[in-house]
PDB file of C-alpha atoms in Angstrom:
ATOM      1  CA  MET A   1     -20.480   4.922  17.335  1.00 40.00           C
ATOM      2  CA  TYR A   2     -16.819   5.485  16.143  1.00 43.00           C
ATOM      3  CA  VAL A   3     -14.105   4.091  18.437  1.00 44.00           C
ATOM      4  CA  PRO A   4     -10.697   5.724  17.944  1.00 50.00           C
ATOM      5  CA  SER A   5      -8.083   3.372  16.741  1.00 47.00           C
ATOM      6  CA  SER A   6      -6.050   4.187  19.779  1.00 47.00           C
ATOM      7  CA  ASN A   7      -8.716   2.127  21.596  1.00 48.00           C
ATOM      8  CA  ARG A   8      -9.113  -0.483  18.972  1.00 48.00           C
ATOM      9  CA  ARG A   9      -5.301  -1.097  18.876  1.00 46.00           C
ATOM     10  CA  ALA A  10      -4.663  -0.697  22.510  1.00 40.00           C
ATOM     11  CA  GLN A  11      -1.749  -3.213  22.262  1.00 50.00           C
ATOM     12  CA  ILE A  12       0.001  -1.621  19.414  1.00 69.00           C
ATOM     13  CA  THR A  13       1.223   1.966  19.251  1.00 86.00           C
ATOM     14  CA  GLU A  14       1.470   4.205  16.151  1.00 85.00           C
ATOM     15  CA  ASP A  15       5.332   3.808  16.054  1.00 87.00           C
ATOM     16  CA  GLN A  16       5.079   0.001  16.276  1.00 90.00           C
ATOM     17  CA  ARG A  17       2.550  -0.067  13.428  1.00 90.00           C
ATOM     18  CA  ALA A  18       4.832   2.160  11.326  1.00 92.00           C
ATOM     19  CA  LYS A  19       7.849  -0.195  12.056  1.00 93.00           C
ATOM     20  CA  ILE A  20       5.871  -3.301  11.156  1.00 94.00           C
ATOM     21  CA  LEU A  21       4.703  -1.879   7.813  1.00 94.00           C
ATOM     22  CA  TYR A  22       8.294  -0.693   7.002  1.00 96.00           C
ATOM     23  CA  SER A  23       9.697  -4.101   7.810  1.00 96.00           C
ATOM     24  CA  PHE A  24       7.119  -5.838   5.497  1.00 96.00           C
ATOM     25  CA  ALA A  25       7.916  -3.336   2.847  1.00 96.00           C
ATOM     26  CA  PHE A  26      11.548  -3.788   3.090  1.00 97.00           C
ATOM     27  CA  VAL A  27      11.500  -7.523   3.006  1.00 96.00           C
ATOM     28  CA  THR A  28       8.976  -7.466   0.020  1.00 96.00           C
ATOM     29  CA  VAL A  29      11.057  -5.110  -2.038  1.00 96.00           C
ATOM     30  CA  SER A  30      14.231  -7.171  -1.207  1.00 96.00           C
ATOM     31  CA  LEU A  31      12.624 -10.309  -2.403  1.00 96.00           C
ATOM     32  CA  SER A  32      10.808  -9.184  -5.580  1.00 94.00           C
ATOM     33  CA  SER A  33      11.213  -5.680  -6.991  1.00 93.00           C
ATOM     34  CA  GLY A  34      14.580  -6.046  -8.798  1.00 94.00           C
ATOM     35  CA  LEU A  35      14.766  -9.769  -9.611  1.00 96.00           C
ATOM     36  CA  VAL A  36      15.353  -9.274 -13.323  1.00 95.00           C
ATOM     37  CA  TYR A  37      18.679  -7.884 -12.651  1.00 94.00           C
ATOM     38  CA  GLY A  38      19.837 -11.184 -11.537  1.00 95.00           C
ATOM     39  CA  TRP A  39      19.468 -12.453 -15.165  1.00 96.00           C
ATOM     40  CA  PRO A  40      23.121 -12.995 -15.667  1.00 95.00           C
ATOM     41  CA  ALA A  41      23.084 -15.804 -13.029  1.00 95.00           C
ATOM     42  CA  LEU A  42      20.145 -17.442 -14.588  1.00 95.00           C
ATOM     43  CA  ARG A  43      21.565 -16.877 -18.098  1.00 95.00           C
ATOM     44  CA  ARG A  44      24.653 -18.737 -17.042  1.00 94.00           C
ATOM     45  CA  ASN A  45      22.644 -21.425 -15.541  1.00 93.00           C
ATOM     46  CA  LEU A  46      20.741 -21.978 -18.896  1.00 94.00           C
ATOM     47  CA  VAL A  47      23.975 -22.045 -20.829  1.00 93.00           C
ATOM     48  CA  SER A  48      25.637 -24.509 -18.565  1.00 91.00           C
ATOM     49  CA  ALA A  49      22.494 -26.721 -18.941  1.00 90.00           C
ATOM     50  CA  GLY A  50      23.008 -26.797 -22.772  1.00 91.00           C
ATOM     51  CA  THR A  51      20.314 -24.348 -23.912  1.00 93.00           C
ATOM     52  CA  PRO A  52      20.038 -24.044 -27.690  1.00 95.00           C
ATOM     53  CA  LEU A  53      18.893 -20.540 -27.539  1.00 96.00           C
ATOM     54  CA  SER A  54      20.883 -18.027 -29.353  1.00 95.00           C
ATOM     55  CA  GLU A  55      22.505 -14.893 -28.088  1.00 95.00           C
ATOM     56  CA  ASN A  56      19.704 -12.872 -29.601  1.00 96.00           C
ATOM     57  CA  GLN A  57      17.003 -14.814 -27.962  1.00 96.00           C
ATOM     58  CA  LEU A  58      18.633 -14.682 -24.581  1.00 96.00           C
ATOM     59  CA  GLY A  59      19.072 -10.986 -24.979  1.00 96.00           C
ATOM     60  CA  ALA A  60      15.539 -10.478 -26.044  1.00 96.00           C
ATOM     61  CA  ILE A  61      14.355 -12.282 -22.762  1.00 97.00           C
ATOM     62  CA  PHE A  62      16.304  -9.694 -20.682  1.00 96.00           C
ATOM     63  CA  THR A  63      15.131  -6.833 -22.787  1.00 95.00           C
ATOM     64  CA  LEU A  64      11.552  -7.849 -22.337  1.00 95.00           C
ATOM     65  CA  SER A  65      11.847  -8.334 -18.619  1.00 95.00           C
ATOM     66  CA  SER A  66      13.760  -5.041 -18.154  1.00 93.00           C
ATOM     67  CA  TRP A  67      10.971  -3.288 -19.977  1.00 93.00           C
ATOM     68  CA  SER A  68       8.365  -4.741 -17.701  1.00 93.00           C
ATOM     69  CA  THR A  69      10.298  -3.668 -14.698  1.00 92.00           C
ATOM     70  CA  GLN A  70      10.460  -0.026 -15.783  1.00 89.00           C
ATOM     71  CA  GLY A  71       7.423   0.317 -17.908  1.00 88.00           C
ATOM     72  CA  GLY A  72       5.141  -1.715 -15.713  1.00 88.00           C
ATOM     73  CA  ARG A  73       5.577   0.857 -12.897  1.00 89.00           C
ATOM     74  CA  LEU A  74       3.598   3.467 -14.902  1.00 89.00           C
ATOM     75  CA  PHE A  75       0.545   1.195 -15.184  1.00 91.00           C
ATOM     76  CA  PHE A  76       0.725  -0.035 -11.565  1.00 93.00           C
ATOM     77  CA  GLY A  77       1.130   3.575 -10.376  1.00 91.00           C
ATOM     78  CA  ILE A  78      -1.970   4.597 -12.119  1.00 92.00           C
ATOM     79  CA  ALA A  79      -3.862   1.478 -10.934  1.00 91.00           C
ATOM     80  CA  ARG A  80      -2.858   2.145  -7.280  1.00 93.00           C
ATOM     81  CA  ASP A  81      -3.788   5.897  -7.351  1.00 91.00           C
ATOM     82  CA  ARG A  82      -7.062   5.654  -9.181  1.00 91.00           C
ATOM     83  CA  TYR A  83      -8.575   2.271  -9.105  1.00 91.00           C
ATOM     84  CA  LEU A  84      -7.099  -0.538  -6.895  1.00 93.00           C
ATOM     85  CA  GLY A  85      -5.466   1.065  -4.052  1.00 93.00           C
ATOM     86  CA  THR A  86      -2.215  -0.073  -2.180  1.00 95.00           C
ATOM     87  CA  ARG A  87      -3.383  -3.416  -1.012  1.00 95.00           C
ATOM     88  CA  ILE A  88      -4.692  -4.919  -4.203  1.00 95.00           C
ATOM     89  CA  THR A  89      -2.040  -3.392  -6.448  1.00 95.00           C
ATOM     90  CA  ALA A  90       0.842  -4.671  -4.339  1.00 95.00           C
ATOM     91  CA  ALA A  91      -0.745  -8.093  -3.968  1.00 96.00           C
ATOM     92  CA  THR A  92      -1.188  -8.272  -7.794  1.00 96.00           C
ATOM     93  CA  CYS A  93       2.393  -7.454  -8.398  1.00 96.00           C
ATOM     94  CA  LEU A  94       3.573 -10.165  -5.985  1.00 96.00           C
ATOM     95  CA  VAL A  95       1.212 -12.677  -7.651  1.00 97.00           C
ATOM     96  CA  ALA A  96       2.716 -11.883 -11.055  1.00 96.00           C
ATOM     97  CA  THR A  97       6.252 -12.403  -9.673  1.00 97.00           C
ATOM     98  CA  ALA A  98       5.275 -15.546  -8.024  1.00 97.00           C
ATOM     99  CA  GLY A  99       3.830 -16.995 -11.259  1.00 97.00           C
ATOM    100  CA  GLY A 100       6.938 -15.752 -13.186  1.00 97.00           C
ATOM    101  CA  CYS A 101       9.237 -17.767 -10.743  1.00 97.00           C
ATOM    102  CA  VAL A 102       7.182 -20.876 -11.022  1.00 97.00           C
ATOM    103  CA  GLY A 103       7.257 -20.581 -14.793  1.00 97.00           C
ATOM    104  CA  ILE A 104      11.145 -20.425 -14.707  1.00 96.00           C
ATOM    105  CA  ALA A 105      11.302 -23.275 -12.496  1.00 95.00           C
ATOM    106  CA  PHE A 106       9.334 -25.488 -14.961  1.00 95.00           C
ATOM    107  CA  ALA A 107      10.317 -24.072 -18.294  1.00 94.00           C
ATOM    108  CA  SER A 108      12.826 -26.055 -20.211  1.00 93.00           C
ATOM    109  CA  GLU A 109      16.182 -24.620 -21.458  1.00 92.00           C
ATOM    110  CA  ASP A 110      14.890 -24.527 -25.058  1.00 93.00           C
ATOM    111  CA  ASN A 111      11.551 -22.954 -24.242  1.00 96.00           C
ATOM    112  CA  PHE A 112      12.019 -19.313 -25.387  1.00 97.00           C
ATOM    113  CA  ALA A 113       8.405 -18.257 -25.141  1.00 96.00           C
ATOM    114  CA  GLY A 114       8.018 -19.865 -21.664  1.00 96.00           C
ATOM    115  CA  LEU A 115      11.206 -18.173 -20.290  1.00 97.00           C
ATOM    116  CA  ALA A 116      10.398 -14.778 -21.978  1.00 97.00           C
ATOM    117  CA  VAL A 117       6.863 -14.704 -20.443  1.00 97.00           C
ATOM    118  CA  SER A 118       8.025 -15.809 -17.028  1.00 97.00           C
ATOM    119  CA  MET A 119      10.726 -13.095 -16.894  1.00 97.00           C
ATOM    120  CA  PHE A 120       8.221 -10.532 -18.101  1.00 97.00           C
ATOM    121  CA  MET A 121       5.998 -11.518 -15.211  1.00 96.00           C
ATOM    122  CA  VAL A 122       8.876 -11.450 -12.747  1.00 96.00           C
ATOM    123  CA  GLY A 123       9.623  -7.883 -13.878  1.00 95.00           C
ATOM    124  CA  LEU A 124       6.116  -6.784 -13.018  1.00 94.00           C
ATOM    125  CA  GLY A 125       7.096  -7.220  -9.337  1.00 90.00           C
ATOM    126  CA  SER A 126       8.817  -3.885  -9.394  1.00 91.00           C
ATOM    127  CA  GLY A 127       5.517  -2.121  -9.297  1.00 91.00           C
ATOM    128  CA  GLY A 128       5.302  -3.255  -5.659  1.00 91.00           C
ATOM    129  CA  GLN A 129       8.105  -0.893  -4.744  1.00 92.00           C
ATOM    130  CA  LEU A 130       6.103   1.954  -5.856  1.00 89.00           C
ATOM    131  CA  CYS A 131       3.171   0.867  -3.743  1.00 92.00           C
ATOM    132  CA  LEU A 132       5.320   0.414  -0.652  1.00 94.00           C
ATOM    133  CA  GLN A 133       7.577   3.572  -0.813  1.00 93.00           C
ATOM    134  CA  PRO A 134       4.819   5.828   0.702  1.00 93.00           C
ATOM    135  CA  VAL A 135       5.212   3.839   3.983  1.00 94.00           C
ATOM    136  CA  ALA A 136       7.784   6.600   4.692  1.00 94.00           C
ATOM    137  CA  SER A 137       4.962   9.017   5.317  1.00 92.00           C
ATOM    138  CA  LEU A 138       4.334   7.121   8.548  1.00 93.00           C
ATOM    139  CA  PHE A 139       7.616   8.407  10.062  1.00 93.00           C
ATOM    140  CA  ARG A 140       8.916  11.767  11.225  1.00 91.00           C
ATOM    141  CA  GLU A 141      10.032  14.029   8.288  1.00 91.00           C
ATOM    142  CA  LYS A 142      13.699  13.738   9.252  1.00 93.00           C
ATOM    143  CA  LEU A 143      13.615   9.901   8.702  1.00 93.00           C
ATOM    144  CA  GLN A 144      11.676   9.829   5.501  1.00 94.00           C
ATOM    145  CA  GLY A 145      14.655  10.264   3.208  1.00 94.00           C
ATOM    146  CA  SER A 146      16.445   7.412   5.047  1.00 95.00           C
ATOM    147  CA  ILE A 147      13.454   5.095   4.705  1.00 95.00           C
ATOM    148  CA  LEU A 148      13.163   5.896   0.978  1.00 95.00           C
ATOM    149  CA  ALA A 149      16.949   5.243   0.512  1.00 96.00           C
ATOM    150  CA  SER A 150      16.793   1.926   2.394  1.00 96.00           C
ATOM    151  CA  LEU A 151      13.914   0.789   0.079  1.00 95.00           C
ATOM    152  CA  SER A 152      16.063   1.730  -2.948  1.00 94.00           C
ATOM    153  CA  GLY A 153      18.887  -0.282  -1.526  1.00 95.00           C
ATOM    154  CA  ALA A 154      16.551  -3.260  -0.976  1.00 95.00           C
ATOM    155  CA  PHE A 155      15.733  -3.055  -4.719  1.00 94.00           C
ATOM    156  CA  GLN A 156      19.357  -3.637  -5.431  1.00 93.00           C
ATOM    157  CA  VAL A 157      19.529  -6.588  -2.955  1.00 94.00           C
ATOM    158  CA  SER A 158      16.754  -8.325  -4.785  1.00 94.00           C
ATOM    159  CA  GLY A 159      19.053  -8.651  -7.810  1.00 93.00           C
ATOM    160  CA  LEU A 160      21.156 -11.270  -5.831  1.00 95.00           C
ATOM    161  CA  ILE A 161      18.228 -13.573  -5.379  1.00 96.00           C
ATOM    162  CA  PHE A 162      18.624 -15.323  -8.827  1.00 96.00           C
ATOM    163  CA  LEU A 163      22.424 -15.868  -7.994  1.00 95.00           C
ATOM    164  CA  PHE A 164      21.490 -17.516  -4.674  1.00 95.00           C
ATOM    165  CA  LEU A 165      18.780 -19.643  -6.332  1.00 95.00           C
ATOM    166  CA  THR A 166      20.986 -20.914  -9.121  1.00 94.00           C
ATOM    167  CA  THR A 167      23.809 -21.678  -6.724  1.00 92.00           C
ATOM    168  CA  ILE A 168      21.785 -23.969  -4.345  1.00 89.00           C
ATOM    169  CA  SER A 169      20.385 -25.957  -7.336  1.00 82.00           C
ATOM    170  CA  LYS A 170      22.603 -25.596 -10.424  1.00 76.00           C
ATOM    171  CA  LYS A 171      20.783 -28.373 -12.486  1.00 76.00           C
ATOM    172  CA  ASP A 172      17.189 -28.515 -11.096  1.00 86.00           C
ATOM    173  CA  ARG A 173      15.484 -25.176 -11.074  1.00 91.00           C
ATOM    174  CA  ARG A 174      12.265 -26.639  -9.970  1.00 92.00           C
ATOM    175  CA  ILE A 175      13.335 -26.951  -6.456  1.00 92.00           C
ATOM    176  CA  SER A 176      14.837 -23.553  -5.840  1.00 94.00           C
ATOM    177  CA  PHE A 177      12.665 -21.333  -8.222  1.00 96.00           C
ATOM    178  CA  GLY A 178       9.543 -23.285  -7.348  1.00 95.00           C
ATOM    179  CA  SER A 179      10.043 -22.913  -3.601  1.00 95.00           C
ATOM    180  CA  PHE A 180      10.817 -19.262  -4.026  1.00 97.00           C
ATOM    181  CA  GLY A 181       7.708 -18.781  -5.982  1.00 96.00           C
ATOM    182  CA  LEU A 182       5.791 -20.187  -3.017  1.00 96.00           C
ATOM    183  CA  VAL A 183       7.315 -17.861  -0.733  1.00 97.00           C
ATOM    184  CA  ILE A 184       6.404 -14.783  -2.906  1.00 97.00           C
ATOM    185  CA  GLY A 185       2.865 -16.137  -3.106  1.00 97.00           C
ATOM    186  CA  LEU A 186       2.657 -16.222   0.775  1.00 97.00           C
ATOM    187  CA  ASN A 187       3.965 -12.734   0.752  1.00 96.00           C
ATOM    188  CA  ALA A 188       1.169 -11.682  -1.526  1.00 96.00           C
ATOM    189  CA  VAL A 189      -1.257 -13.167   1.079  1.00 96.00           C
ATOM    190  CA  PHE A 190       0.466 -11.079   3.873  1.00 96.00           C
ATOM    191  CA  ALA A 191       0.158  -8.039   1.668  1.00 95.00           C
ATOM    192  CA  LEU A 192      -3.687  -8.449   1.633  1.00 95.00           C
ATOM    193  CA  ILE A 193      -3.500  -8.735   5.502  1.00 93.00           C
ATOM    194  CA  PHE A 194      -1.079  -6.024   6.563  1.00 91.00           C
ATOM    195  CA  LEU A 195      -1.278  -3.287   3.896  1.00 94.00           C
ATOM    196  CA  PRO A 196      -3.869  -0.387   3.993  1.00 93.00           C
ATOM    197  CA  LYS A 197      -6.565  -0.520   1.463  1.00 91.00           C
ATOM    198  CA  LYS A 198      -5.829   2.972  -0.081  1.00 87.00           C
ATOM    199  CA  GLN A 199      -3.023   4.937   1.256  1.00 87.00           C
ATOM    200  CA  PHE A 200      -0.532   4.963   4.098  1.00 88.00           C
ATOM    201  CA  ILE A 201      -2.091   7.366   6.672  1.00 84.00           C
ATOM    202  CA  ARG A 202      -1.175   7.674  10.303  1.00 74.00           C
ATOM    203  CA  ALA A 203      -4.048   6.309  12.454  1.00 59.00           C
ATOM    204  CA  GLN A 204      -4.105   9.636  14.436  1.00 52.00           C
ATOM    205  CA  ILE A 205      -5.008  11.530  11.264  1.00 48.00           C
ATOM    206  CA  GLU A 206      -7.667   8.902  10.501  1.00 49.00           C
ATOM    207  CA  ASP A 207      -9.233   9.513  14.016  1.00 47.00           C
ATOM    208  CA  GLU A 208      -9.234  13.140  13.622  1.00 50.00           C
ATOM    209  CA  LYS A 209     -10.967  12.958  10.274  1.00 51.00           C
ATOM    210  CA  ALA A 210     -13.516  10.560  11.637  1.00 51.00           C
ATOM    211  CA  GLU A 211     -14.233  12.587  14.683  1.00 53.00           C
ATOM    212  CA  LYS A 212     -14.660  15.764  12.543  1.00 59.00           C
ATOM    213  CA  ASN A 213     -17.097  13.969  10.322  1.00 59.00           C
ATOM    214  CA  ILE A 214     -19.076  12.803  13.349  1.00 57.00           C
ATOM    215  CA  GLU A 215     -19.216  16.401  14.709  1.00 59.00           C
ATOM    216  CA  ASN A 216     -20.458  17.607  11.328  1.00 63.00           C
ATOM    217  CA  GLY A 217     -23.057  14.887  11.262  1.00 59.00           C
ATOM    218  CA  ASP A 218     -24.252  15.672  14.635  1.00 52.00           C
ATOM    219  CA  SER A 219     -24.637  19.317  13.864  1.00 50.00           C
ATOM    220  CA  GLU A 220     -26.691  18.545  10.840  1.00 51.00           C
ATOM    221  CA  GLN A 221     -28.905  16.104  12.730  1.00 51.00           C
ATOM    222  CA  LEU A 222     -30.000  18.820  15.166  1.00 45.00           C
ATOM    223  CA  SER A 223     -33.852  19.332  14.857  1.00 45.00           C
ATOM    224  CA  PRO A 224     -35.080  22.810  14.304  1.00 47.00           C
ATOM    225  CA  ASP A 225     -37.683  22.070  17.185  1.00 48.00           C
ATOM    226  CA  ASN A 226     -34.681  21.601  19.515  1.00 47.00           C
ATOM    227  CA  LYS A 227     -33.070  24.951  18.713  1.00 45.00           C
ATOM    228  CA  THR A 228     -33.309  27.703  21.290  1.00 45.00           C
ATOM    229  CA  SER A 229     -33.008  31.420  20.955  1.00 46.00           C
ATOM    230  CA  GLU A 230     -32.638  34.229  23.382  1.00 47.00           C
ATOM    231  CA  VAL A 231     -35.491  36.743  23.535  1.00 45.00           C
ATOM    232  CA  ASN A 232     -35.253  40.172  25.168  1.00 51.00           C
ATOM    233  CA  ILE A 233     -38.366  40.558  27.402  1.00 48.00           C
ATOM    234  CA  LYS A 234     -39.293  43.849  28.903  1.00 48.00           C
ATOM    235  CA  SER A 235     -40.880  43.469  32.463  1.00 49.00           C
ATOM    236  CA  GLU A 236     -43.634  45.762  33.651  1.00 49.00           C
ATOM    237  CA  ASP A 237     -41.083  47.713  35.776  1.00 51.00           C
ATOM    238  CA  GLY A 238     -39.103  48.565  32.721  1.00 50.00           C
ATOM    239  CA  GLU A 239     -36.213  46.204  33.379  1.00 52.00           C
ATOM    240  CA  ASN A 240     -34.892  44.057  30.402  1.00 51.00           C
ATOM    241  CA  SER A 241     -34.286  40.358  31.026  1.00 51.00           C
ATOM    242  CA  VAL A 242     -33.180  37.504  28.611  1.00 47.00           C
ATOM    243  CA  LYS A 243     -35.177  34.294  28.434  1.00 48.00           C
ATOM    244  CA  LYS A 244     -34.231  31.209  26.405  1.00 47.00           C
ATOM    245  CA  ILE A 245     -37.207  29.725  24.517  1.00 46.00           C
ATOM    246  CA  GLY A 246     -37.481  26.839  22.061  1.00 48.00           C
ATOM    247  CA  SER A 247     -39.234  27.240  18.742  1.00 45.00           C
ATOM    248  CA  SER A 248     -42.124  25.168  20.005  1.00 46.00           C
ATOM    249  CA  ASP A 249     -42.565  27.834  22.756  1.00 48.00           C
ATOM    250  CA  ARG A 250     -42.712  30.752  20.468  1.00 47.00           C
ATOM    251  CA  GLY A 251     -46.064  32.266  19.814  1.00 48.00           C
ATOM    252  CA  PRO A 252     -46.849  34.253  16.619  1.00 45.00           C
ATOM    253  CA  ARG A 253     -45.960  37.626  18.222  1.00 44.00           C
ATOM    254  CA  GLU A 254     -42.848  36.366  19.990  1.00 43.00           C
ATOM    255  CA  CYS A 255     -41.204  34.765  17.060  1.00 40.00           C
ATOM    256  CA  GLY A 256     -42.593  36.874  14.196  1.00 41.00           C
ATOM    257  CA  ILE A 257     -40.904  39.945  12.748  1.00 41.00           C
ATOM    258  CA  ARG A 258     -42.858  43.030  13.552  1.00 37.00           C
TER     259      ARG A 258
END
């Protein structure tokens, strides 16, 4: 028997659910989606540490990470809509970002391949923003534009993360970037817990769909033996009366077509 979500979630209203999901989306986008645009701070950190990488190599790292930020959205968008859904796709983006941050933490200043691959993985985190933007559909129409605008602002905020990390640990990236990678990894776990499997849909709509399916199922399960029909019966005195009979009560002359 289906129990409406209003009963299953008696302690949380629909508005509270929307606010919780939006808060998670805002924090996630702020921490992961636009990290690659903090590259100048990381580049300055590498140069001050005496990196032997050339300007061409440093530029190639940023180009690769920028491509993954913009181009990766196409693939993650298709994956979300057709194959994986919101929950798995967002968690995958966060895991990629966490792995990239850990790679930056332990890559040496002269490790071009390690830094390039790590920054590429960090850029894949921007796909999480696409997965989380539909959270605006949980709010009233007059608020949805503001919700989307705030998530775009959160994307810009994430570009300051590298500046913060390189400031607190100028010489040892293992502490700052490694710890931050752990935070993003935990965020991926929270994504698997809080985010919907497929789409952001208001619970009220889900209840209406489920109740409609139940009603359709009940009507299909009605046995022909239980159906009744009205039969006009003419009494001996000439008066007409209506009688409800089941199919099991019908005789060959009562139910047949004359």
